[in-house]
Amino acid sequence: MFTDSPFVTLQAEAQHRDHAIVEQVLADWTSGPLAHLPTYGSFPANAAWLTLAAISHNLLRAAGSLASLAYAKARGATLRRDLIDVAARLARHGRGHITMHLPQGWHREAEWMNMFEAATGPPAHAA
């Protein structure tokens, strides 16, 4: 390893890993929400778009963390493809009870159910 930083090897390696995480987030944003900014002429519209992009990014990362350890580290496009874009069917029963039917034999059902149960289940007891 070659570096001109004043840090010792372990500190330089940790700084390099932090930089790689930031680069990954920027790549996710560039291929996602930043590729679809509403307009070049309206600062308030772009500011609102970036605010919503930050909120959706944080929610997507939280959903991935709830789904499984592998999805906690996955790219945004992978999370959208595997957990968000689901061909599920909603059924409404009497008195407003709604049931979601996931595809039968779907290979991501366990991860999706982990995320769903963690998000909608009862709160965890404080230790």
PDB file of C-alpha atoms in Angstrom:
ATOM      1  CA  MET A   1       0.000   0.000   0.000  1.00  0.00           C
ATOM      2  CA  PHE A   2       1.342   3.437  -0.967  1.00  0.00           C
ATOM      3  CA  THR A   3       0.064   6.686   0.510  1.00  0.00           C
ATOM      4  CA  ASP A   4       1.332  10.155   1.190  1.00  0.00           C
ATOM      5  CA  SER A   5      -0.992  10.750   4.136  1.00  0.00           C
ATOM      6  CA  PRO A   6       0.448  11.315   7.619  1.00  0.00           C
ATOM      7  CA  PHE A   7      -1.716   8.518   9.061  1.00  0.00           C
ATOM      8  CA  VAL A   8      -0.490   5.127  10.184  1.00  0.00           C
ATOM      9  CA  THR A   9      -1.583   2.148   8.112  1.00  0.00           C
ATOM     10  CA  LEU A  10      -4.708   1.293  10.117  1.00  0.00           C
ATOM     11  CA  GLN A  11      -5.936   4.897  10.135  1.00  0.00           C
ATOM     12  CA  ALA A  12      -5.280   5.304   6.396  1.00  0.00           C
ATOM     13  CA  GLU A  13      -7.135   2.061   5.650  1.00  0.00           C
ATOM     14  CA  ALA A  14     -10.162   3.162   7.733  1.00  0.00           C
ATOM     15  CA  GLN A  15     -10.191   6.533   5.972  1.00  0.00           C
ATOM     16  CA  HIS A  16     -10.048   4.746   2.598  1.00  0.00           C
ATOM     17  CA  ARG A  17     -13.036   2.550   3.556  1.00  0.00           C
ATOM     18  CA  ASP A  18     -15.037   5.614   4.635  1.00  0.00           C
ATOM     19  CA  HIS A  19     -14.265   7.251   1.307  1.00  0.00           C
ATOM     20  CA  ALA A  20     -15.428   4.117  -0.536  1.00  0.00           C
ATOM     21  CA  ILE A  21     -18.767   4.198   1.323  1.00  0.00           C
ATOM     22  CA  VAL A  22     -19.298   7.829   0.335  1.00  0.00           C
ATOM     23  CA  GLU A  23     -18.419   7.015  -3.277  1.00  0.00           C
ATOM     24  CA  GLN A  24     -20.988   4.180  -3.267  1.00  0.00           C
ATOM     25  CA  VAL A  25     -23.724   6.484  -1.977  1.00  0.00           C
ATOM     26  CA  LEU A  26     -22.867   9.080  -4.618  1.00  0.00           C
ATOM     27  CA  ALA A  27     -22.984   6.406  -7.327  1.00  0.00           C
ATOM     28  CA  ASP A  28     -26.434   5.294  -6.101  1.00  0.00           C
ATOM     29  CA  TRP A  29     -27.691   8.887  -6.158  1.00  0.00           C
ATOM     30  CA  THR A  30     -26.186   9.612  -9.582  1.00  0.00           C
ATOM     31  CA  SER A  31     -27.813   6.564 -11.162  1.00  0.00           C
ATOM     32  CA  GLY A  32     -31.102   7.192  -9.349  1.00  0.00           C
ATOM     33  CA  PRO A  33     -32.615  10.480  -8.219  1.00  0.00           C
ATOM     34  CA  LEU A  34     -29.899  12.827  -9.503  1.00  0.00           C
ATOM     35  CA  ALA A  35     -30.399  11.441 -13.012  1.00  0.00           C
ATOM     36  CA  HIS A  36     -33.983  12.722 -12.906  1.00  0.00           C
ATOM     37  CA  LEU A  37     -33.788  16.224 -11.453  1.00  0.00           C
ATOM     38  CA  PRO A  38     -36.988  18.070 -12.430  1.00  0.00           C
ATOM     39  CA  THR A  39     -35.501  21.218 -13.920  1.00  0.00           C
ATOM     40  CA  TYR A  40     -32.354  23.245 -14.281  1.00  0.00           C
ATOM     41  CA  GLY A  41     -34.170  26.554 -13.923  1.00  0.00           C
ATOM     42  CA  SER A  42     -36.064  26.129 -10.660  1.00  0.00           C
ATOM     43  CA  PHE A  43     -34.046  26.046  -7.468  1.00  0.00           C
ATOM     44  CA  PRO A  44     -37.067  25.311  -5.184  1.00  0.00           C
ATOM     45  CA  ALA A  45     -38.134  22.354  -7.336  1.00  0.00           C
ATOM     46  CA  ASN A  46     -34.625  20.880  -7.279  1.00  0.00           C
ATOM     47  CA  ALA A  47     -34.315  21.518  -3.531  1.00  0.00           C
ATOM     48  CA  ALA A  48     -37.599  19.699  -2.908  1.00  0.00           C
ATOM     49  CA  TRP A  49     -36.484  16.858  -5.191  1.00  0.00           C
ATOM     50  CA  LEU A  50     -33.188  16.451  -3.326  1.00  0.00           C
ATOM     51  CA  THR A  51     -34.973  16.526   0.034  1.00  0.00           C
ATOM     52  CA  LEU A  52     -37.324  13.744  -1.083  1.00  0.00           C
ATOM     53  CA  ALA A  53     -34.374  11.834  -2.559  1.00  0.00           C
ATOM     54  CA  ALA A  54     -32.569  11.971   0.803  1.00  0.00           C
ATOM     55  CA  ILE A  55     -35.677  10.796   2.666  1.00  0.00           C
ATOM     56  CA  SER A  56     -36.284   7.929   0.227  1.00  0.00           C
ATOM     57  CA  HIS A  57     -32.595   6.940   0.338  1.00  0.00           C
ATOM     58  CA  ASN A  58     -32.687   6.720   4.136  1.00  0.00           C
ATOM     59  CA  LEU A  59     -35.942   4.734   4.102  1.00  0.00           C
ATOM     60  CA  LEU A  60     -34.556   2.376   1.468  1.00  0.00           C
ATOM     61  CA  ARG A  61     -31.374   1.785   3.505  1.00  0.00           C
ATOM     62  CA  ALA A  62     -33.484   1.114   6.622  1.00  0.00           C
ATOM     63  CA  ALA A  63     -35.684  -1.328   4.695  1.00  0.00           C
ATOM     64  CA  GLY A  64     -32.598  -3.163   3.450  1.00  0.00           C
ATOM     65  CA  SER A  65     -31.230  -3.403   6.985  1.00  0.00           C
ATOM     66  CA  LEU A  66     -34.518  -4.831   8.219  1.00  0.00           C
ATOM     67  CA  ALA A  67     -34.711  -7.376   5.386  1.00  0.00           C
ATOM     68  CA  SER A  68     -31.377  -9.147   5.875  1.00  0.00           C
ATOM     69  CA  LEU A  69     -27.671  -8.620   6.390  1.00  0.00           C
ATOM     70  CA  ALA A  70     -26.980  -9.036   2.667  1.00  0.00           C
ATOM     71  CA  TYR A  71     -29.513  -6.321   1.789  1.00  0.00           C
ATOM     72  CA  ALA A  72     -28.081  -4.013   4.448  1.00  0.00           C
ATOM     73  CA  LYS A  73     -25.030  -3.656   2.206  1.00  0.00           C
ATOM     74  CA  ALA A  74     -26.772  -3.837  -1.181  1.00  0.00           C
ATOM     75  CA  ARG A  75     -26.962  -1.021  -3.718  1.00  0.00           C
ATOM     76  CA  GLY A  76     -30.107   1.065  -4.014  1.00  0.00           C
ATOM     77  CA  ALA A  77     -30.986  -0.402  -7.412  1.00  0.00           C
ATOM     78  CA  THR A  78     -30.812  -3.927  -5.971  1.00  0.00           C
ATOM     79  CA  LEU A  79     -33.086  -2.984  -3.072  1.00  0.00           C
ATOM     80  CA  ARG A  80     -35.608  -1.390  -5.412  1.00  0.00           C
ATOM     81  CA  ARG A  81     -35.553  -4.410  -7.740  1.00  0.00           C
ATOM     82  CA  ASP A  82     -35.775  -7.118  -5.076  1.00  0.00           C
ATOM     83  CA  LEU A  83     -37.805  -5.564  -2.235  1.00  0.00           C
ATOM     84  CA  ILE A  84     -39.793  -2.610  -3.575  1.00  0.00           C
ATOM     85  CA  ASP A  85     -40.821  -3.612  -7.125  1.00  0.00           C
ATOM     86  CA  VAL A  86     -42.864  -6.634  -6.065  1.00  0.00           C
ATOM     87  CA  ALA A  87     -45.656  -8.097  -8.183  1.00  0.00           C
ATOM     88  CA  ALA A  88     -47.993  -8.430  -5.203  1.00  0.00           C
ATOM     89  CA  ARG A  89     -51.777  -8.299  -5.241  1.00  0.00           C
ATOM     90  CA  LEU A  90     -53.788  -6.310  -2.708  1.00  0.00           C
ATOM     91  CA  ALA A  91     -57.155  -7.679  -1.592  1.00  0.00           C
ATOM     92  CA  ARG A  92     -59.614  -5.694   0.488  1.00  0.00           C
ATOM     93  CA  HIS A  93     -61.889  -7.589   2.830  1.00  0.00           C
ATOM     94  CA  GLY A  94     -64.870  -6.297   4.712  1.00  0.00           C
ATOM     95  CA  ARG A  95     -64.415  -3.388   7.122  1.00  0.00           C
ATOM     96  CA  GLY A  96     -61.210  -2.139   5.493  1.00  0.00           C
ATOM     97  CA  HIS A  97     -58.976  -5.126   6.249  1.00  0.00           C
ATOM     98  CA  ILE A  98     -56.336  -5.258   3.491  1.00  0.00           C
ATOM     99  CA  THR A  99     -54.312  -8.356   2.656  1.00  0.00           C
ATOM    100  CA  MET A 100     -51.268  -8.407   0.400  1.00  0.00           C
ATOM    101  CA  HIS A 101     -50.696 -11.593  -1.563  1.00  0.00           C
ATOM    102  CA  LEU A 102     -47.054 -12.046  -2.515  1.00  0.00           C
ATOM    103  CA  PRO A 103     -46.168 -14.092  -5.602  1.00  0.00           C
ATOM    104  CA  GLN A 104     -46.335 -17.823  -4.905  1.00  0.00           C
ATOM    105  CA  GLY A 105     -42.895 -19.408  -4.629  1.00  0.00           C
ATOM    106  CA  TRP A 106     -41.178 -16.003  -4.706  1.00  0.00           C
ATOM    107  CA  HIS A 107     -37.488 -16.399  -3.855  1.00  0.00           C
ATOM    108  CA  ARG A 108     -37.295 -13.151  -1.826  1.00  0.00           C
ATOM    109  CA  GLU A 109     -40.309 -13.808   0.381  1.00  0.00           C
ATOM    110  CA  ALA A 110     -38.304 -14.449   3.574  1.00  0.00           C
ATOM    111  CA  GLU A 111     -36.381 -11.171   3.288  1.00  0.00           C
ATOM    112  CA  TRP A 112     -39.517  -9.228   2.406  1.00  0.00           C
ATOM    113  CA  MET A 113     -41.423 -10.718   5.353  1.00  0.00           C
ATOM    114  CA  ASN A 114     -38.516  -9.862   7.702  1.00  0.00           C
ATOM    115  CA  MET A 115     -38.730  -6.258   6.556  1.00  0.00           C
ATOM    116  CA  PHE A 116     -42.536  -6.155   6.736  1.00  0.00           C
ATOM    117  CA  GLU A 117     -42.798  -7.734  10.194  1.00  0.00           C
ATOM    118  CA  ALA A 118     -40.077  -5.480  11.618  1.00  0.00           C
ATOM    119  CA  ALA A 119     -41.794  -2.394  10.200  1.00  0.00           C
ATOM    120  CA  THR A 120     -45.364  -3.274  11.192  1.00  0.00           C
ATOM    121  CA  GLY A 121     -45.016  -5.555  14.194  1.00  0.00           C
ATOM    122  CA  PRO A 122     -45.287  -4.553  17.817  1.00  0.00           C
ATOM    123  CA  PRO A 123     -42.456  -2.450  19.213  1.00  0.00           C
ATOM    124  CA  ALA A 124     -39.510  -4.299  20.671  1.00  0.00           C
ATOM    125  CA  HIS A 125     -39.209  -4.376  24.446  1.00  0.00           C
ATOM    126  CA  ALA A 126     -36.571  -2.093  25.924  1.00  0.00           C
ATOM    127  CA  ALA A 127     -33.715  -4.003  27.470  1.00  0.00           C
TER     128      ALA A 127
END
